Amino acid sequence: MSAAFETLAAVTGNIGTIGYGLAAIGPGVGVGIIFGNGVQAMARQPEAAGLIRQNMLLGFAVVEALALIGFVVPFILS
Amino acid sequence: MSSDQLLAFETDCHLFKDCGFPAPSVWSFLFDPIFSVGPVDFNKPMLLALIGTVVILAFFWAAFSKPKLVPGKFQMVAEILYDFVRNGIARETIGKKGEPFVPFLVSLFFFVWILNLWALIPLAQFPVNSVIAFPVGLALMVWIVYMTVTFKTNGFVGGIRNLCVPSGLPKPIYVILTPIEFVSNIFVRPFTLAVRLFANMFAGHILILIFTIATWYMLGTLLGTVYATASFALTLVLTVFEMFIQALQAYVFTVLTATYLSQALEEAH
């Protein structure tokens, strides 16, 4: 290989957008699981809907925070 | 005011005019001081936080200073709000022992909520919690409260045990679990509490800004006006979504505080 590295591919624009895309994968799956299972639990036991909804929203907020950190970090580091 | 602090509305930049979209960024969250006392600058978020405090105080003062057995309309609204925090958060997560913390949780909930609500109120239109100092201050206060409660209910050794050693597990697991619990309970908790609130409000405000500025940016030509209408509709939809997120974040902040307090109140076995 030559001493100078050859550029095989280049990205123009803000690379933070790719970071956000990566950061959104996990929370996307997580939010889906939380609401899917939450709705299923409510359908199985409608009388516990209040408690389930509370925990569902709590889990949603905790998971969603990861995606939002991914959204905010490029702004701060730019 | 430096040129990059200029609002997008003040420039005459439109679509199809060969000038880039003036996207909002961190500068949208920096304000020039209204006035300065020595090295301390007093700016718009601080003013909004101060007005918010006064509004909450005035509201609950007006509702509860002369309580009646049969509540009037005003007192009834305040009682519903108070009951929501007491029954929905304190009773559900802490239980009977949570009663002394209800005033703390009520103040926390309504303070966080009104700081977020400023994003919707005309002329203010800025969620105060998107300046990270405010959530950090609130999270530090919560940290001090639950650490104090931990050591008060369990004593020093019991308090350390409460924070680091969850009971009822096989012995070898503690080698891994104790450091994790220590770091997570003492350092990660206040960090995530602050960052979650901050990031939510920051992201929400940026989203609304993007579509508001885009509405202005795309005006001018016939095709651009069609785009601008769509962008404006999206601004409205996002504003409604933000209303939900603001209340949810205040709720989550308070519920997590209550969860930490309930763990702090657990007696050592």
CSV table of C-alpha atoms in Angstrom, one decimal:
chain,number,residue,atom,x,y,z
A,1,MET,CA,0.0,0.0,0.0
A,2,SER,CA,1.2,3.5,-0.8
A,3,ALA,CA,2.2,5.8,2.0
A,4,ALA,CA,-0.6,8.2,1.3
A,5,PHE,CA,-4.1,6.8,2.0
A,6,GLU,CA,-6.3,6.8,-0.9
A,7,THR,CA,-9.8,8.2,-0.3
A,8,LEU,CA,-12.3,5.5,-1.2
A,9,ALA,CA,-15.4,7.3,-0.1
A,10,ALA,CA,-16.2,10.7,1.3
A,11,VAL,CA,-19.2,12.3,3.0
A,12,THR,CA,-20.1,15.9,2.6
A,13,GLY,CA,-22.3,17.8,5.1
A,14,ASN,CA,-22.8,17.3,8.8
A,15,ILE,CA,-21.8,13.8,9.9
A,16,GLY,CA,-23.9,14.3,13.0
A,17,THR,CA,-26.9,13.4,10.9
A,18,ILE,CA,-25.5,9.9,10.6
A,19,GLY,CA,-24.9,9.8,14.3
A,20,TYR,CA,-28.5,10.6,14.9
A,21,GLY,CA,-29.6,7.9,12.5
A,22,LEU,CA,-27.5,5.4,14.4
A,23,ALA,CA,-28.7,6.7,17.8
A,24,ALA,CA,-32.3,6.3,16.7
A,25,ILE,CA,-32.1,2.5,15.9
A,26,GLY,CA,-32.0,1.2,19.5
A,27,PRO,CA,-34.7,3.6,20.9
A,28,GLY,CA,-36.9,2.9,17.9
A,29,VAL,CA,-36.9,-0.8,18.6
A,30,GLY,CA,-37.3,-0.1,22.3
A,31,VAL,CA,-40.3,2.2,22.0
A,32,GLY,CA,-41.9,-0.4,19.7
A,33,ILE,CA,-41.4,-3.1,22.3
A,34,ILE,CA,-42.7,-1.0,25.1
A,35,PHE,CA,-45.9,0.1,23.5
A,36,GLY,CA,-46.5,-3.2,21.9
A,37,ASN,CA,-46.2,-5.1,25.1
A,38,GLY,CA,-48.1,-2.3,27.0
A,39,VAL,CA,-51.1,-2.5,24.7
A,40,GLN,CA,-51.0,-6.2,24.9
A,41,ALA,CA,-51.0,-6.1,28.7
A,42,MET,CA,-53.9,-3.6,28.7
A,43,ALA,CA,-55.9,-5.8,26.4
A,44,ARG,CA,-55.3,-8.8,28.6
A,45,GLN,CA,-56.1,-7.0,31.8
A,46,PRO,CA,-58.2,-3.9,31.2
A,47,GLU,CA,-58.7,-3.2,34.9
A,48,ALA,CA,-54.9,-2.6,35.4
A,49,ALA,CA,-54.8,-0.2,32.5
A,50,GLY,CA,-53.9,2.8,34.7
A,51,LEU,CA,-50.9,1.2,36.3
A,52,ILE,CA,-49.7,-0.2,33.0
A,53,ARG,CA,-50.1,3.1,31.3
A,54,GLN,CA,-48.0,4.8,34.0
A,55,ASN,CA,-45.2,2.3,33.7
A,56,MET,CA,-45.4,2.3,29.9
A,57,LEU,CA,-45.0,6.1,29.7
A,58,LEU,CA,-42.1,5.9,32.2
A,59,GLY,CA,-40.3,3.3,30.1
A,60,PHE,CA,-41.1,5.3,26.9
A,61,ALA,CA,-39.5,8.5,28.4
A,62,VAL,CA,-36.4,6.6,29.6
A,63,VAL,CA,-35.8,4.9,26.2
A,64,GLU,CA,-36.6,8.0,24.2
A,65,ALA,CA,-34.0,10.0,26.0
A,66,LEU,CA,-31.2,8.0,24.2
A,67,ALA,CA,-32.5,9.1,20.8
A,68,LEU,CA,-32.8,12.7,22.0
A,69,ILE,CA,-29.2,12.7,23.3
A,70,GLY,CA,-28.2,11.5,19.9
A,71,PHE,CA,-30.1,14.4,18.4
A,72,VAL,CA,-28.6,17.0,20.8
A,73,VAL,CA,-24.9,15.9,20.8
A,74,PRO,CA,-24.1,17.0,17.2
A,75,PHE,CA,-25.5,20.5,17.9
A,76,ILE,CA,-23.3,20.8,21.0
A,77,LEU,CA,-20.2,19.4,19.4
A,78,SER,CA,-20.5,21.4,16.2
B,1,MET,CA,-25.6,41.2,18.9
B,2,SER,CA,-23.4,39.3,16.6
B,3,SER,CA,-24.6,38.6,13.0
B,4,ASP,CA,-25.0,34.8,13.6
B,5,GLN,CA,-27.5,35.6,16.3
B,6,LEU,CA,-29.7,37.3,13.9
B,7,LEU,CA,-33.1,35.7,13.6
B,8,ALA,CA,-34.0,34.0,10.4
B,9,PHE,CA,-37.0,36.3,10.0
B,10,GLU,CA,-34.9,39.3,10.0
B,11,THR,CA,-32.9,38.3,6.9
B,12,ASP,CA,-34.5,38.4,3.4
B,13,CYS,CA,-33.6,34.9,2.5
B,14,HIS,CA,-36.1,32.8,0.6
B,15,LEU,CA,-36.3,29.6,-1.4
B,16,PHE,CA,-35.2,29.7,-5.1
B,17,LYS,CA,-33.1,32.8,-4.3
B,18,ASP,CA,-29.7,31.0,-4.1
B,19,CYS,CA,-29.3,31.4,-0.4
B,20,GLY,CA,-29.1,28.5,2.1
B,21,PHE,CA,-31.6,27.6,4.7
B,22,PRO,CA,-30.8,29.5,7.9
B,23,ALA,CA,-31.1,26.4,10.1
B,24,PRO,CA,-31.6,26.9,13.8
B,25,SER,CA,-28.7,25.8,16.0
B,26,VAL,CA,-27.2,26.4,19.4
B,27,TRP,CA,-27.3,30.1,18.9
B,28,SER,CA,-31.1,29.9,19.1
B,29,PHE,CA,-30.7,29.2,22.8
B,30,LEU,CA,-28.3,32.1,23.6
B,31,PHE,CA,-29.8,35.3,24.7
B,32,ASP,CA,-28.3,38.8,25.2
B,33,PRO,CA,-28.6,39.8,28.8
B,34,ILE,CA,-31.5,42.2,29.7
B,35,PHE,CA,-29.4,43.8,32.3
B,36,SER,CA,-26.2,42.8,34.2
B,37,VAL,CA,-25.4,43.1,37.9
B,38,GLY,CA,-21.6,42.9,38.1
B,39,PRO,CA,-20.5,39.6,36.4
B,40,VAL,CA,-24.0,38.2,36.6
B,41,ASP,CA,-26.1,38.6,33.5
B,42,PHE,CA,-29.9,38.5,33.7
B,43,ASN,CA,-31.5,37.1,30.5
B,44,LYS,CA,-34.8,35.9,29.2
B,45,PRO,CA,-34.8,32.3,30.5
B,46,MET,CA,-34.1,33.6,34.0
B,47,LEU,CA,-36.9,36.1,33.7
B,48,LEU,CA,-39.2,33.4,32.5
B,49,ALA,CA,-38.2,31.1,35.4
B,50,LEU,CA,-38.9,33.9,37.9
B,51,ILE,CA,-42.3,34.7,36.4
B,52,GLY,CA,-43.1,31.0,36.4
B,53,THR,CA,-42.3,30.8,40.1
B,54,VAL,CA,-44.5,33.8,40.8
B,55,VAL,CA,-47.4,32.4,38.7
B,56,ILE,CA,-47.3,29.0,40.6
B,57,LEU,CA,-47.1,30.8,44.0
B,58,ALA,CA,-50.0,33.1,43.1
B,59,PHE,CA,-52.1,30.3,41.8
B,60,PHE,CA,-51.8,28.0,44.8
B,61,TRP,CA,-51.9,31.0,47.2
B,62,ALA,CA,-55.2,32.2,45.7
B,63,ALA,CA,-56.6,28.7,45.7
B,64,PHE,CA,-55.6,27.5,49.2
B,65,SER,CA,-55.1,30.7,51.4
B,66,LYS,CA,-58.7,30.6,52.5
B,67,PRO,CA,-59.8,27.0,51.9
B,68,LYS,CA,-63.5,26.3,52.1
B,69,LEU,CA,-65.1,23.0,52.9
B,70,VAL,CA,-67.2,23.2,49.8
B,71,PRO,CA,-64.6,24.3,47.3
B,72,GLY,CA,-65.2,27.0,44.7
B,73,LYS,CA,-64.2,26.6,41.1
B,74,PHE,CA,-60.7,27.9,41.6
B,75,GLN,CA,-60.0,25.8,44.6
B,76,MET,CA,-61.5,22.8,42.8
B,77,VAL,CA,-59.0,23.0,39.9
B,78,ALA,CA,-56.1,23.4,42.3
B,79,GLU,CA,-57.3,20.4,44.3
B,80,ILE,CA,-57.6,18.2,41.2
B,81,LEU,CA,-54.0,19.2,40.2
B,82,TYR,CA,-52.7,18.5,43.7
B,83,ASP,CA,-54.6,15.2,44.0
B,84,PHE,CA,-53.2,14.1,40.7
B,85,VAL,CA,-49.6,14.4,42.1
B,86,ARG,CA,-50.6,12.9,45.5
B,87,ASN,CA,-52.6,10.0,44.3
B,88,GLY,CA,-51.1,9.4,40.8
B,89,ILE,CA,-47.4,9.8,41.8
B,90,ALA,CA,-46.7,9.8,45.5
B,91,ARG,CA,-49.3,7.1,46.6
B,92,GLU,CA,-48.6,4.9,43.5
B,93,THR,CA,-44.8,4.9,43.7
B,94,ILE,CA,-44.0,5.5,47.4
B,95,GLY,CA,-47.2,4.5,49.2
B,96,LYS,CA,-48.2,5.7,52.6
B,97,LYS,CA,-44.7,6.7,53.6
B,98,GLY,CA,-44.7,9.2,50.8
B,99,GLU,CA,-47.1,11.6,52.4
B,100,PRO,CA,-44.4,14.0,53.8
B,101,PHE,CA,-42.9,14.3,50.3
B,102,VAL,CA,-46.1,15.3,48.6
B,103,PRO,CA,-45.5,19.1,48.8
B,104,PHE,CA,-42.0,18.6,47.4
B,105,LEU,CA,-43.3,16.5,44.5
B,106,VAL,CA,-46.2,18.9,43.8
B,107,SER,CA,-43.8,21.9,43.6
B,108,LEU,CA,-41.4,20.0,41.5
B,109,PHE,CA,-44.1,18.9,39.1
B,110,PHE,CA,-45.6,22.3,38.6
B,111,PHE,CA,-42.3,24.1,38.4
B,112,VAL,CA,-40.9,21.8,35.7
B,113,TRP,CA,-44.2,21.9,33.9
B,114,ILE,CA,-44.5,25.7,33.8
B,115,LEU,CA,-40.8,26.0,32.7
B,116,ASN,CA,-41.7,23.7,29.8
B,117,LEU,CA,-45.0,25.4,29.1
B,118,TRP,CA,-43.3,28.7,28.4
B,119,ALA,CA,-42.5,27.2,25.0
B,120,LEU,CA,-46.2,27.7,24.0
B,121,ILE,CA,-47.0,31.0,25.5
B,122,PRO,CA,-46.8,33.9,23.0
B,123,LEU,CA,-43.9,36.4,23.4
B,124,ALA,CA,-42.1,34.0,25.7
B,125,GLN,CA,-42.0,30.9,23.4
B,126,PHE,CA,-38.9,29.4,24.9
B,127,PRO,CA,-38.8,26.3,27.0
B,128,VAL,CA,-36.6,27.3,29.9
B,129,ASN,CA,-35.5,23.7,30.6
B,130,SER,CA,-33.7,23.7,27.2
B,131,VAL,CA,-31.0,25.7,28.9
B,132,ILE,CA,-29.1,22.9,30.6
B,133,ALA,CA,-28.4,24.8,33.8
B,134,PHE,CA,-32.1,24.6,34.9
B,135,PRO,CA,-32.5,20.8,34.7
B,136,VAL,CA,-29.0,20.4,36.3
B,137,GLY,CA,-30.1,22.6,39.2
B,138,LEU,CA,-33.3,20.7,39.7
B,139,ALA,CA,-31.6,17.3,39.4
B,140,LEU,CA,-29.0,18.4,42.0
B,141,MET,CA,-31.8,19.4,44.4
B,142,VAL,CA,-33.4,15.9,43.9
B,143,TRP,CA,-30.1,14.3,44.4
B,144,ILE,CA,-29.5,16.1,47.7
B,145,VAL,CA,-33.0,15.2,48.9
B,146,TYR,CA,-32.8,11.5,48.2
B,147,MET,CA,-29.3,11.2,49.6
B,148,THR,CA,-30.3,13.0,52.8
B,149,VAL,CA,-33.4,10.7,53.1
B,150,THR,CA,-31.3,7.6,52.5
B,151,PHE,CA,-28.8,8.4,55.2
B,152,LYS,CA,-31.5,9.7,57.6
B,153,THR,CA,-33.7,6.5,57.4
B,154,ASN,CA,-30.9,3.9,57.4
B,155,GLY,CA,-27.9,5.6,59.2
B,156,PHE,CA,-24.5,5.8,57.6
B,157,VAL,CA,-23.7,2.0,57.1
B,158,GLY,CA,-27.3,1.2,56.3
B,159,GLY,CA,-27.4,4.1,53.8
B,160,ILE,CA,-24.4,2.8,51.9
B,161,ARG,CA,-25.9,-0.7,51.9
B,162,ASN,CA,-29.2,0.8,50.6
B,163,LEU,CA,-27.4,2.5,47.8
B,164,CYS,CA,-24.9,-0.2,46.8
B,165,VAL,CA,-26.1,-3.6,48.0
B,166,PRO,CA,-29.5,-4.8,46.8
B,167,SER,CA,-30.6,-7.6,49.1
B,168,GLY,CA,-31.7,-11.1,48.4
B,169,LEU,CA,-29.2,-12.2,45.7
B,170,PRO,CA,-26.6,-15.0,45.5
B,171,LYS,CA,-23.3,-13.9,47.0
B,172,PRO,CA,-21.0,-14.0,43.9
B,173,ILE,CA,-23.2,-11.6,42.0
B,174,TYR,CA,-22.5,-8.8,44.5
B,175,VAL,CA,-18.9,-8.6,43.2
B,176,ILE,CA,-20.2,-7.3,39.9
B,177,LEU,CA,-23.4,-5.7,41.1
B,178,THR,CA,-22.1,-3.5,43.9
B,179,PRO,CA,-19.9,-1.2,41.8
B,180,ILE,CA,-22.6,-1.0,39.2
B,181,GLU,CA,-25.2,0.0,41.7
B,182,PHE,CA,-22.9,2.5,43.3
B,183,VAL,CA,-22.2,4.3,40.1
B,184,SER,CA,-25.7,4.1,38.8
B,185,ASN,CA,-27.4,5.3,42.0
B,186,ILE,CA,-25.0,8.1,42.8
B,187,PHE,CA,-23.7,9.4,39.5
B,188,VAL,CA,-25.9,8.2,36.6
B,189,ARG,CA,-29.2,9.0,38.2
B,190,PRO,CA,-28.9,12.8,38.5
B,191,PHE,CA,-27.1,12.9,35.2
B,192,THR,CA,-29.8,11.1,33.2
B,193,LEU,CA,-32.5,13.0,35.1
B,194,ALA,CA,-31.1,16.3,34.0
B,195,VAL,CA,-30.1,15.3,30.5
B,196,ARG,CA,-33.4,13.7,29.7
B,197,LEU,CA,-35.4,16.8,30.5
B,198,PHE,CA,-32.8,19.0,28.8
B,199,ALA,CA,-32.6,16.9,25.6
B,200,ASN,CA,-36.4,16.6,25.3
B,201,MET,CA,-37.0,20.3,25.5
B,202,PHE,CA,-34.0,21.2,23.3
B,203,ALA,CA,-35.0,18.8,20.6
B,204,GLY,CA,-38.6,19.9,20.7
B,205,HIS,CA,-37.7,23.6,20.5
B,206,ILE,CA,-35.4,22.9,17.6
B,207,LEU,CA,-38.0,21.0,15.7
B,208,ILE,CA,-40.6,23.7,16.1
B,209,LEU,CA,-37.9,26.3,15.1
B,210,ILE,CA,-37.0,24.4,11.9
B,211,PHE,CA,-40.5,24.3,10.6
B,212,THR,CA,-41.3,27.9,11.7
B,213,ILE,CA,-38.2,29.2,10.0
B,214,ALA,CA,-38.9,27.0,7.0
B,215,THR,CA,-42.4,28.5,6.7
B,216,TRP,CA,-40.8,32.0,6.3
B,217,TYR,CA,-38.0,30.8,4.1
B,218,MET,CA,-40.2,29.1,1.6
B,219,LEU,CA,-42.6,32.0,1.1
B,220,GLY,CA,-42.3,34.2,-1.9
B,221,THR,CA,-43.1,32.2,-5.0
B,222,LEU,CA,-46.4,30.4,-5.8
B,223,LEU,CA,-44.8,26.9,-5.4
B,224,GLY,CA,-42.9,28.0,-2.3
B,225,THR,CA,-46.2,29.2,-0.7
B,226,VAL,CA,-47.6,25.7,-1.1
B,227,TYR,CA,-44.6,24.3,0.6
B,228,ALA,CA,-44.8,26.9,3.3
B,229,THR,CA,-48.4,26.0,4.0
B,230,ALA,CA,-47.4,22.4,4.6
B,231,SER,CA,-44.6,23.5,6.8
B,232,PHE,CA,-46.9,25.7,8.8
B,233,ALA,CA,-49.4,22.8,9.3
B,234,LEU,CA,-46.5,20.7,10.5
B,235,THR,CA,-45.6,23.5,13.0
B,236,LEU,CA,-49.1,23.3,14.4
B,237,VAL,CA,-49.0,19.5,14.7
B,238,LEU,CA,-45.6,19.6,16.4
B,239,THR,CA,-46.8,22.3,18.8
B,240,VAL,CA,-49.7,20.0,19.9
B,241,PHE,CA,-47.2,17.1,20.2
B,242,GLU,CA,-44.9,19.4,22.3
B,243,MET,CA,-47.8,20.1,24.7
B,244,PHE,CA,-48.0,16.4,25.3
B,245,ILE,CA,-44.3,16.0,25.7
B,246,GLN,CA,-44.0,18.9,28.1
B,247,ALA,CA,-46.6,17.5,30.5
B,248,LEU,CA,-45.1,14.0,30.1
B,249,GLN,CA,-41.6,15.2,30.9
B,250,ALA,CA,-42.7,17.0,34.0
B,251,TYR,CA,-44.6,13.8,35.0
B,252,VAL,CA,-41.6,11.6,34.3
B,253,PHE,CA,-39.3,13.9,36.2
B,254,THR,CA,-41.6,13.7,39.2
B,255,VAL,CA,-42.2,10.0,39.0
B,256,LEU,CA,-38.5,9.2,38.8
B,257,THR,CA,-37.9,11.5,41.8
B,258,ALA,CA,-40.6,9.6,43.7
B,259,THR,CA,-39.0,6.3,42.7
B,260,TYR,CA,-35.6,7.3,44.0
B,261,LEU,CA,-37.3,8.5,47.2
B,262,SER,CA,-39.2,5.3,47.6
B,263,GLN,CA,-35.9,3.3,47.3
B,264,ALA,CA,-34.3,5.7,49.8
B,265,LEU,CA,-37.1,5.1,52.3
B,266,GLU,CA,-36.8,1.3,52.2
B,267,GLU,CA,-35.6,-0.1,55.5
B,268,ALA,CA,-32.5,-2.3,55.4
B,269,HIS,CA,-33.3,-6.0,55.8
